PDB file of C-alpha atoms in Angstrom:
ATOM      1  CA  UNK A  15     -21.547  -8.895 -21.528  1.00 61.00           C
ATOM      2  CA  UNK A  16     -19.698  -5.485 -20.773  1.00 76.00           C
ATOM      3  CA  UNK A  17     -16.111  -6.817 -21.459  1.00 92.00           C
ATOM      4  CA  UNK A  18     -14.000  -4.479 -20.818  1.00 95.00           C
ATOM      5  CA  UNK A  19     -15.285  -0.676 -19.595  1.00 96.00           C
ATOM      6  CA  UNK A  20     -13.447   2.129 -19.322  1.00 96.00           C
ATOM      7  CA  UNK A  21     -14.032   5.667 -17.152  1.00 96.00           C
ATOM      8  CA  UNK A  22     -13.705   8.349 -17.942  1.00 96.00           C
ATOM      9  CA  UNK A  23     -14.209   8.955 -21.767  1.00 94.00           C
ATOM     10  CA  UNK A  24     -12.690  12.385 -21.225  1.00 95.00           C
ATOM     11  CA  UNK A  25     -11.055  14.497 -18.940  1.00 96.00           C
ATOM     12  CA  UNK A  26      -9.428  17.536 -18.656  1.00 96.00           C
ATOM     13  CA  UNK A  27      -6.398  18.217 -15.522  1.00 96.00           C
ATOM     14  CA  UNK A  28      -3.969  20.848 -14.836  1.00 96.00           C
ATOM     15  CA  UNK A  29      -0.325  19.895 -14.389  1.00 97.00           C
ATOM     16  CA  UNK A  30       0.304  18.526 -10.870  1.00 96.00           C
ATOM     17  CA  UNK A  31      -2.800  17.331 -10.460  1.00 96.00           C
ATOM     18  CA  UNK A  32      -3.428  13.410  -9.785  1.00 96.00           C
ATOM     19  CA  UNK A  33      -6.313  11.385 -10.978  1.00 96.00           C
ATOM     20  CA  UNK A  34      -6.787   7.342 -11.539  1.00 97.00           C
ATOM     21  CA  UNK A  35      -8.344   6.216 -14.389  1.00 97.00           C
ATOM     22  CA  UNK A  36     -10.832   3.348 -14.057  1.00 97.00           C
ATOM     23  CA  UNK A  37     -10.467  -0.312 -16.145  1.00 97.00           C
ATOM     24  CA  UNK A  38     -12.829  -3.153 -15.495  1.00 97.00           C
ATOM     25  CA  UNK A  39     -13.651  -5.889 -17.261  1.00 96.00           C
ATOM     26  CA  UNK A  40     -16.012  -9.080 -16.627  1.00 95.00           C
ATOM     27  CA  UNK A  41     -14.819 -11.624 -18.391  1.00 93.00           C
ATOM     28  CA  UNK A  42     -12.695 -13.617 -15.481  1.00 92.00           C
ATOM     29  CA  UNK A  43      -9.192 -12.350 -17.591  1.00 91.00           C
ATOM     30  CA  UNK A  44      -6.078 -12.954 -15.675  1.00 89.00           C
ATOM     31  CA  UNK A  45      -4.117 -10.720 -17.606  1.00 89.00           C
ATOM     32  CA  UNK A  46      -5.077  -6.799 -17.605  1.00 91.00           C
ATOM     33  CA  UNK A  47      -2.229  -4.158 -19.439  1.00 91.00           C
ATOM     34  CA  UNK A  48      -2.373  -0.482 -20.084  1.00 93.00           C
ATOM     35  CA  UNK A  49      -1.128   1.294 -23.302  1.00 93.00           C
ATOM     36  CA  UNK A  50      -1.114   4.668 -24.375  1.00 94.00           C
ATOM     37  CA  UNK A  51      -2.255   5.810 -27.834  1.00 93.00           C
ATOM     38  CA  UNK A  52      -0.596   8.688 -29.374  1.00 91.00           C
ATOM     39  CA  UNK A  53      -0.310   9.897 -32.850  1.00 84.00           C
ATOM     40  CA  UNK A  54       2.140   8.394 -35.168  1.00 81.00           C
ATOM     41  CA  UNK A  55       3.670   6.188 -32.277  1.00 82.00           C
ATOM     42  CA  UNK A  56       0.835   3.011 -32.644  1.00 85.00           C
ATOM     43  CA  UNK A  57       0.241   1.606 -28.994  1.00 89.00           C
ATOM     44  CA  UNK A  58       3.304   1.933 -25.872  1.00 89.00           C
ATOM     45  CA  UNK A  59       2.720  -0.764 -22.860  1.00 88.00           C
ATOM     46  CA  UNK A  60       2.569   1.063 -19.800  1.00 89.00           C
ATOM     47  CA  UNK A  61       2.076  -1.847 -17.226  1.00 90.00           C
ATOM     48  CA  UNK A  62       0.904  -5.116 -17.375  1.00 88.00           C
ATOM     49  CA  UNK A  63      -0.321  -7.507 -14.572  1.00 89.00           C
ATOM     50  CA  UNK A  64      -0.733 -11.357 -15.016  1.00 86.00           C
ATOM     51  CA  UNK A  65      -3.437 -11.478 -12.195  1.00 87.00           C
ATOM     52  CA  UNK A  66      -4.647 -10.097  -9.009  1.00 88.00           C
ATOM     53  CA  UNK A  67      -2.613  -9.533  -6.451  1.00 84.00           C
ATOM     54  CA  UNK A  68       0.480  -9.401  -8.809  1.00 78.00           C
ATOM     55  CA  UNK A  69       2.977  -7.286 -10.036  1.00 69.00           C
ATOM     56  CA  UNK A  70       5.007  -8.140 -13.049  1.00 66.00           C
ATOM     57  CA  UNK A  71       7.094  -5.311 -13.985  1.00 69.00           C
ATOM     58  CA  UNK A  72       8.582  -1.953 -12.469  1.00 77.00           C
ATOM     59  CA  UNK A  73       6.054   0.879 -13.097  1.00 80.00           C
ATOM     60  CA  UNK A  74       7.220   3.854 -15.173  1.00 82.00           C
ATOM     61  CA  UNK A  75       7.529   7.175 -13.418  1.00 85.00           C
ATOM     62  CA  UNK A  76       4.444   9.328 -13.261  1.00 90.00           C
ATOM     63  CA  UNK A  77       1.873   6.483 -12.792  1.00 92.00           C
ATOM     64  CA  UNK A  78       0.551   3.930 -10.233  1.00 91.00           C
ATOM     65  CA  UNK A  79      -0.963   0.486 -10.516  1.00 90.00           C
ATOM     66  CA  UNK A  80      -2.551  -1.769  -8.539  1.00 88.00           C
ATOM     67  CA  UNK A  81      -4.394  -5.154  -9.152  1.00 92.00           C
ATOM     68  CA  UNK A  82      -6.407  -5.576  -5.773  1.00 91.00           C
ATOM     69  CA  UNK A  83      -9.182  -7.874  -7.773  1.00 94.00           C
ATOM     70  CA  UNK A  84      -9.501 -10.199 -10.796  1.00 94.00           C
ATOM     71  CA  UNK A  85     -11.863  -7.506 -12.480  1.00 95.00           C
ATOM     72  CA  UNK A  86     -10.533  -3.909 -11.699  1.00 96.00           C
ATOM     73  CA  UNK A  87      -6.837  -2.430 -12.944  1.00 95.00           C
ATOM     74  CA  UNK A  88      -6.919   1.319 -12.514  1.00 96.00           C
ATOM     75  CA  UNK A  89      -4.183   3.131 -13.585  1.00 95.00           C
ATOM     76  CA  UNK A  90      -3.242   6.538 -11.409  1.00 95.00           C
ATOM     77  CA  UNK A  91      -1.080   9.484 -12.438  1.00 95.00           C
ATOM     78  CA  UNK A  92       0.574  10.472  -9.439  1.00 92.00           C
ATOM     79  CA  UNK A  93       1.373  14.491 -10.406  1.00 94.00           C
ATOM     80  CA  UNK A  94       0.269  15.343 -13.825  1.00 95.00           C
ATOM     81  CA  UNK A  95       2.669  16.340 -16.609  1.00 96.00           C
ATOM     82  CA  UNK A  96       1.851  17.567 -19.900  1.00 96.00           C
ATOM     83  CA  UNK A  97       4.215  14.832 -21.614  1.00 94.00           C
ATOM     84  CA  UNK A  98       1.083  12.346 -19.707  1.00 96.00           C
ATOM     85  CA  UNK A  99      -1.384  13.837 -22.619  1.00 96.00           C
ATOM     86  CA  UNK A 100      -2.742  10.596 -24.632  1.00 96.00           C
ATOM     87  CA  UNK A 101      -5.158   8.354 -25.127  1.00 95.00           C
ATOM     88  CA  UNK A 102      -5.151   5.593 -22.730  1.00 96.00           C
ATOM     89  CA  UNK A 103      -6.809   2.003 -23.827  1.00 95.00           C
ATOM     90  CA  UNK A 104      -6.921  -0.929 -21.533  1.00 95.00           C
ATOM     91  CA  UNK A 105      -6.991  -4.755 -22.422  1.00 93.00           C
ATOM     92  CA  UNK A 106      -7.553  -8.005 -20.982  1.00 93.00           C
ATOM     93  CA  UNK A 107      -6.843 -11.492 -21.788  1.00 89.00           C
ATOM     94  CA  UNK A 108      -7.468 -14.965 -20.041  1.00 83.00           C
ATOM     95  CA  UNK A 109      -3.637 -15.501 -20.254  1.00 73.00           C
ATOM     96  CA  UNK A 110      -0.319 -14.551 -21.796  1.00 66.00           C
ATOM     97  CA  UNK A 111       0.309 -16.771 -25.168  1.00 68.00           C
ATOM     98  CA  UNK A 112      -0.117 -16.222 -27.953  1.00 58.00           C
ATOM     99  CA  UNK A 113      -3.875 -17.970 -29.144  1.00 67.00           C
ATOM    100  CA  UNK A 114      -5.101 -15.680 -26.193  1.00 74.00           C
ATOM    101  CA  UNK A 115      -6.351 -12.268 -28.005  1.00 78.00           C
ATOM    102  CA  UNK A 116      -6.402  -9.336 -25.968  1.00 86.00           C
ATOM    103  CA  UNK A 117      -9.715  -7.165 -25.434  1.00 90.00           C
ATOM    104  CA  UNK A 118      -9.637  -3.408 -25.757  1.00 93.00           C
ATOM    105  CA  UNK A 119     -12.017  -0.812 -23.958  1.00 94.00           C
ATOM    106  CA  UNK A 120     -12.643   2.249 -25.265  1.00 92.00           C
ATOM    107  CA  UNK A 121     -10.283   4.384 -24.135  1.00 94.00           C
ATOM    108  CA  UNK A 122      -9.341   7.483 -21.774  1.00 96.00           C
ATOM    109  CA  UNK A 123      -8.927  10.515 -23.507  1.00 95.00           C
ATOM    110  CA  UNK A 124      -6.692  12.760 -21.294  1.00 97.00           C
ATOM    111  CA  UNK A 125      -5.347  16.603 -21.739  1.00 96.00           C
ATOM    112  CA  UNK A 126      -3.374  17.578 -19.148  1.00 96.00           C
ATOM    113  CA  UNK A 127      -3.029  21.248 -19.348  1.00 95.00           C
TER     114      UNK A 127
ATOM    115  CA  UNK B  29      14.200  -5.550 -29.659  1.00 83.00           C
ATOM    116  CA  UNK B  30      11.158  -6.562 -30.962  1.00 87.00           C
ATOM    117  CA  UNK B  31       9.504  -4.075 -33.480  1.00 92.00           C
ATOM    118  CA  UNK B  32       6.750  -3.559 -36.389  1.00 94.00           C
ATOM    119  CA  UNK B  33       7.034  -1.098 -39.187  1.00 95.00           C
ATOM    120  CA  UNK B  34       3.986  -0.617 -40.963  1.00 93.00           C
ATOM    121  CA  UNK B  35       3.612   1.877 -44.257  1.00 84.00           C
ATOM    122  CA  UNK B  36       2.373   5.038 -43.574  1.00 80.00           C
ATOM    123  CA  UNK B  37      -1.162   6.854 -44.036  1.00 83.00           C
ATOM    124  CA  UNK B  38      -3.191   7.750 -44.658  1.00 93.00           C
ATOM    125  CA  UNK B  39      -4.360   5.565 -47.387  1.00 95.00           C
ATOM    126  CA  UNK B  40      -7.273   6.468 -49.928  1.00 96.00           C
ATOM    127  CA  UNK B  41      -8.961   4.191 -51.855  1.00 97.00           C
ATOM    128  CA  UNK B  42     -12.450   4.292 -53.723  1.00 97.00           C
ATOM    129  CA  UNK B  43     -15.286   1.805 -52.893  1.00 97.00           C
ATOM    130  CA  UNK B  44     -14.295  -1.878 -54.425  1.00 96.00           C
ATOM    131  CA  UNK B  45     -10.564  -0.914 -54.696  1.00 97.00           C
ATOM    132  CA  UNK B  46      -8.376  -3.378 -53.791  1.00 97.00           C
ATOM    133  CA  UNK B  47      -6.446  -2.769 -50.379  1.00 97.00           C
ATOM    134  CA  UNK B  48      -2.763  -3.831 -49.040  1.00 97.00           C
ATOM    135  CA  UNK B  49      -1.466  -2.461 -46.016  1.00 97.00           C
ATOM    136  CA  UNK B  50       1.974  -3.052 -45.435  1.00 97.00           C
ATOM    137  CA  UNK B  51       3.381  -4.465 -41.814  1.00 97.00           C
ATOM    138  CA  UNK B  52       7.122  -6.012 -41.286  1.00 97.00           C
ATOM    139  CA  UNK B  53       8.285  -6.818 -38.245  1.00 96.00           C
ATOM    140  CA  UNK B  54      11.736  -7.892 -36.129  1.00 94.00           C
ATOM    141  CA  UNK B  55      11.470 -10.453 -33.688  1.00 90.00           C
ATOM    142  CA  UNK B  56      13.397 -12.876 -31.934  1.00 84.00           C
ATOM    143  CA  UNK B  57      12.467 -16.260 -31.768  1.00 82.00           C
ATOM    144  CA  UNK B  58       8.966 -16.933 -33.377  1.00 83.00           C
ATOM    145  CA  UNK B  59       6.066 -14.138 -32.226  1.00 89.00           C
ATOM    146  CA  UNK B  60       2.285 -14.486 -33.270  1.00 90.00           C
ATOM    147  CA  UNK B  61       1.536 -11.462 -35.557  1.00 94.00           C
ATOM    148  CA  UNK B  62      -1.712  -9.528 -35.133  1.00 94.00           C
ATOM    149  CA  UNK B  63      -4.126  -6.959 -37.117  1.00 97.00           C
ATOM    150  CA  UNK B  64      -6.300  -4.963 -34.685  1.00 96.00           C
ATOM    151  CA  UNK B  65      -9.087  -2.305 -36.080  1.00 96.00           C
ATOM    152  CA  UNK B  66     -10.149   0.918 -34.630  1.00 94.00           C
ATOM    153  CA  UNK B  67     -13.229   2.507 -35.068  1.00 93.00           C
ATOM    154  CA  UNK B  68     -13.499   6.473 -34.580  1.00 88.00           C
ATOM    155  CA  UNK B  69     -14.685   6.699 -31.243  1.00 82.00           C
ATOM    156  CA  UNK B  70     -13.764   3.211 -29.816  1.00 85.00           C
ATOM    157  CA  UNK B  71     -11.114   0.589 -28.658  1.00 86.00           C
ATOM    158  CA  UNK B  72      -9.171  -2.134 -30.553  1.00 91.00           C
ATOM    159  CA  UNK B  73     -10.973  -5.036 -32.117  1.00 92.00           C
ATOM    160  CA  UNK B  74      -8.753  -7.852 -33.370  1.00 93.00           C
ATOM    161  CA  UNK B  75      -9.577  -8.793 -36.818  1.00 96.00           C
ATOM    162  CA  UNK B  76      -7.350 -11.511 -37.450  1.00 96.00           C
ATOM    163  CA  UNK B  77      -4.165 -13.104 -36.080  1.00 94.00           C
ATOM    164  CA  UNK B  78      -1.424 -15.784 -37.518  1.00 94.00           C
ATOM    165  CA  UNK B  79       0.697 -17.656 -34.849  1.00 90.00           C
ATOM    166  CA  UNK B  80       3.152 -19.891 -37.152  1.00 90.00           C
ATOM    167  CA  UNK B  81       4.808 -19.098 -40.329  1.00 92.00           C
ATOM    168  CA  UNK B  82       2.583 -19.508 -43.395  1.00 94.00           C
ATOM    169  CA  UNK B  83      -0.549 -19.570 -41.107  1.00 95.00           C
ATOM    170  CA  UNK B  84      -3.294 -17.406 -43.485  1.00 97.00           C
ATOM    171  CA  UNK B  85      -5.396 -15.043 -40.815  1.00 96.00           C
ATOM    172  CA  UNK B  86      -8.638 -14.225 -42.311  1.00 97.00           C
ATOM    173  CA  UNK B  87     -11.797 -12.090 -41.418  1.00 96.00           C
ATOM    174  CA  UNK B  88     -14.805 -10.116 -43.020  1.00 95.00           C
ATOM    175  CA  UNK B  89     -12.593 -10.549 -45.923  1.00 97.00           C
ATOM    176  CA  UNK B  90      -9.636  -9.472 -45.080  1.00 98.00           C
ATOM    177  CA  UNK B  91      -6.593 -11.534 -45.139  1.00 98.00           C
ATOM    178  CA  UNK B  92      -2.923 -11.836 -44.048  1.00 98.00           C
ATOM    179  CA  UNK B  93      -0.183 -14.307 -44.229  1.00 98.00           C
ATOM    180  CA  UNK B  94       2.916 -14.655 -42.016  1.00 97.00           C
ATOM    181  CA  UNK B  95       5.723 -14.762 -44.124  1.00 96.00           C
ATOM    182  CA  UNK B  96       8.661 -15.412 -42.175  1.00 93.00           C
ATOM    183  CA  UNK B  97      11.270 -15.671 -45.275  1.00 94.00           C
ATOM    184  CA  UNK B  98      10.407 -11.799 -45.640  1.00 95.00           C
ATOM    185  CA  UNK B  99       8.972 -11.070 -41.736  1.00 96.00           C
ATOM    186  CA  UNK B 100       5.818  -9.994 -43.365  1.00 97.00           C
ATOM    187  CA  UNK B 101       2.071  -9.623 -42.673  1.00 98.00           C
ATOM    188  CA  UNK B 102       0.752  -7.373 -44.868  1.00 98.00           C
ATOM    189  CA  UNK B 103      -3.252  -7.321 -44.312  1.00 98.00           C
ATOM    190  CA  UNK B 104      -5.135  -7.179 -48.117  1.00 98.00           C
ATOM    191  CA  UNK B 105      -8.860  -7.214 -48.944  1.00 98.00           C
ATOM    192  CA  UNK B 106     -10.082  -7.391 -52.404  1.00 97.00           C
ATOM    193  CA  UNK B 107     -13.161  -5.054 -52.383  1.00 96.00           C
ATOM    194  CA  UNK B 108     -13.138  -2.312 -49.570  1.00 97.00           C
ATOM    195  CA  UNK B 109     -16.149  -0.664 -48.189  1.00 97.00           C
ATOM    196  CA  UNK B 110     -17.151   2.386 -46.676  1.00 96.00           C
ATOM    197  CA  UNK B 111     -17.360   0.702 -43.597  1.00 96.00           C
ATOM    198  CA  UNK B 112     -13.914  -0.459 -43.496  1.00 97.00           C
ATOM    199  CA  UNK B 113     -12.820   2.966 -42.820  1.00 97.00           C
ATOM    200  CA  UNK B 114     -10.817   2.814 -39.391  1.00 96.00           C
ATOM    201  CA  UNK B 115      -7.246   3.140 -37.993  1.00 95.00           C
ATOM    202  CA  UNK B 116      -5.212  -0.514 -38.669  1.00 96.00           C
ATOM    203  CA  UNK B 117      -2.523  -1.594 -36.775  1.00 95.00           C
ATOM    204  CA  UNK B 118      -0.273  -4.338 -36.788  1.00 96.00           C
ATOM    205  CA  UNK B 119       1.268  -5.875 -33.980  1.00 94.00           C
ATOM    206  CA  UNK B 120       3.453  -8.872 -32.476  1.00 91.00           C
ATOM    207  CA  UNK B 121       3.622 -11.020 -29.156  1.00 88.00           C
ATOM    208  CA  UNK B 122       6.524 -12.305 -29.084  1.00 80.00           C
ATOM    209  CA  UNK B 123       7.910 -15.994 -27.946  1.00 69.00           C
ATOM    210  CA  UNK B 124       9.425 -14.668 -24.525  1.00 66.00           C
ATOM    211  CA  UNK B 125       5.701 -15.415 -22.957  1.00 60.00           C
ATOM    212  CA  UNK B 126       4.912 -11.792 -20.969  1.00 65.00           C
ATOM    213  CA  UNK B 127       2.411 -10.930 -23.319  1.00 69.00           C
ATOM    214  CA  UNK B 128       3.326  -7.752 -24.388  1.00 79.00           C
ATOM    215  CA  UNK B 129       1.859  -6.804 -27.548  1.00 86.00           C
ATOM    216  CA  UNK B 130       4.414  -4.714 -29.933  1.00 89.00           C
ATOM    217  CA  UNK B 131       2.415  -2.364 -31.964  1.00 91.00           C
ATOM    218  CA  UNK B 132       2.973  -0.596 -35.566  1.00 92.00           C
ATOM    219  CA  UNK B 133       2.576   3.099 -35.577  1.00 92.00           C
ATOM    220  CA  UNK B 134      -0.974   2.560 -37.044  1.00 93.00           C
ATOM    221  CA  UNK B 135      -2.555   2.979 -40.961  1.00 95.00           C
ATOM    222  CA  UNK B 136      -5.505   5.196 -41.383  1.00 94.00           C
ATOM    223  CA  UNK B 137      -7.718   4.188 -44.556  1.00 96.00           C
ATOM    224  CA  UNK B 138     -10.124   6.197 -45.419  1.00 96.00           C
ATOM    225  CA  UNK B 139     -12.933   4.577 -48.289  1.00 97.00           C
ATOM    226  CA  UNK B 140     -14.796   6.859 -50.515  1.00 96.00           C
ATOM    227  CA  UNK B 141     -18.111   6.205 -51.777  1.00 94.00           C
TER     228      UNK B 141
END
């Protein structure tokens, strides 16, 4: 059992540039999110998505979502900023309350240069 | 809005020292409170959660209680380890149902032999 998998570990981009970063997970969750990790500021929620095929909030400038399956949620910077320079973790969950706890990967770290 | 305030790190402590890590929170309404773990070099684990008030959390010895008198979950353990050197962070869901976790800023501990 994988759970959830993320890809990259690491990369490296120049500003402008666009790249989508990869989140599956195999565990039939309904709900996938994406935070950023930086230091001294815990976890931010970028975007969240109660199930395929759904959208749930407005997505913050600077990055696309989409939610074409139950298993995959990759996240895509559209044109690369330096401010875009974090860790990125993303988590899964069969639903929304509160008795449902959410399941990390590993992480993204990204430098944008 | 919804927030946690955790005390800051990094925290030191010897092998068999006695650990408190403080976490207070504002919320609306009544949110589950949450301590997740990080590893160097991976994702979140959750190590315990609390969903009511006075609900005790508990796990590999550590332990929290949700004190809603004083909107407090401050995570203890009575004997540290090496091992229990990681990044902790505290977090809410709260009662409005999107499942969006609110996260503290994080508390490294570090454990000495």
């Amino acid at each position: 059992n994988a759970g959830v998998t993320q890809t990259p570990k690491f990369h490296i981009l120049k500003t402008g540039q666009s790249m989508t970063l990869q989140c599956a997970q195999d565990m039939n969750h309904g709900y996938m999110s994406w935070y950023r990790q930086d230091p001294g500021m815990g976890l931010r929620l970028i975007y969240y998505s109660a199930a395929a095929g759904t959208t749930d909030k407005e997505v913050p400038n600077g990055y696309n979502v989409s939610r074409l399956n139950t298993e995959d949620f990759p996240l895509r910077l559209v044109s690369a900023a330096p401010s875009q320079t974090s860790v990125y973790l993303c988590a899964s969950s069969y639903g929304r309350d509160s008795n449902q706890p959410q399941h990390f990967g590993d992480g993204t770290r990204l430098s944008i240069l | 809005g919804n927030s946690v305030t955790q005390m800051e790190g990094p925290v030191t402590l010897s092998e068999e020292a006695f650990l408190t890590i403080n976490c207070t929170y504002t919320a609306t309404g009544y949110p589950s409170l949450f301590w997740y773990v990080q590893y160097p070099g991976e994702g979140l684990q959750l190590l315990l959660k609390a969903t009511k008030a006075d609900d005790k959390g508990s796990n590999k010895g550590f332990e929290a209680t949700y004190r809603k008198e004083t909107t407090s979950f401050h995570l203890e353990k009575g004997s540290v380890q090496v091992s229990d050197s990681a990044v902790y962070f505290c977090a809410l869901k709260g009662s409005s149902n999107t499942g969006k976790l609110i996260f503290g800023q994080g508390t490294t501990l570090q454990v000495k032999p």
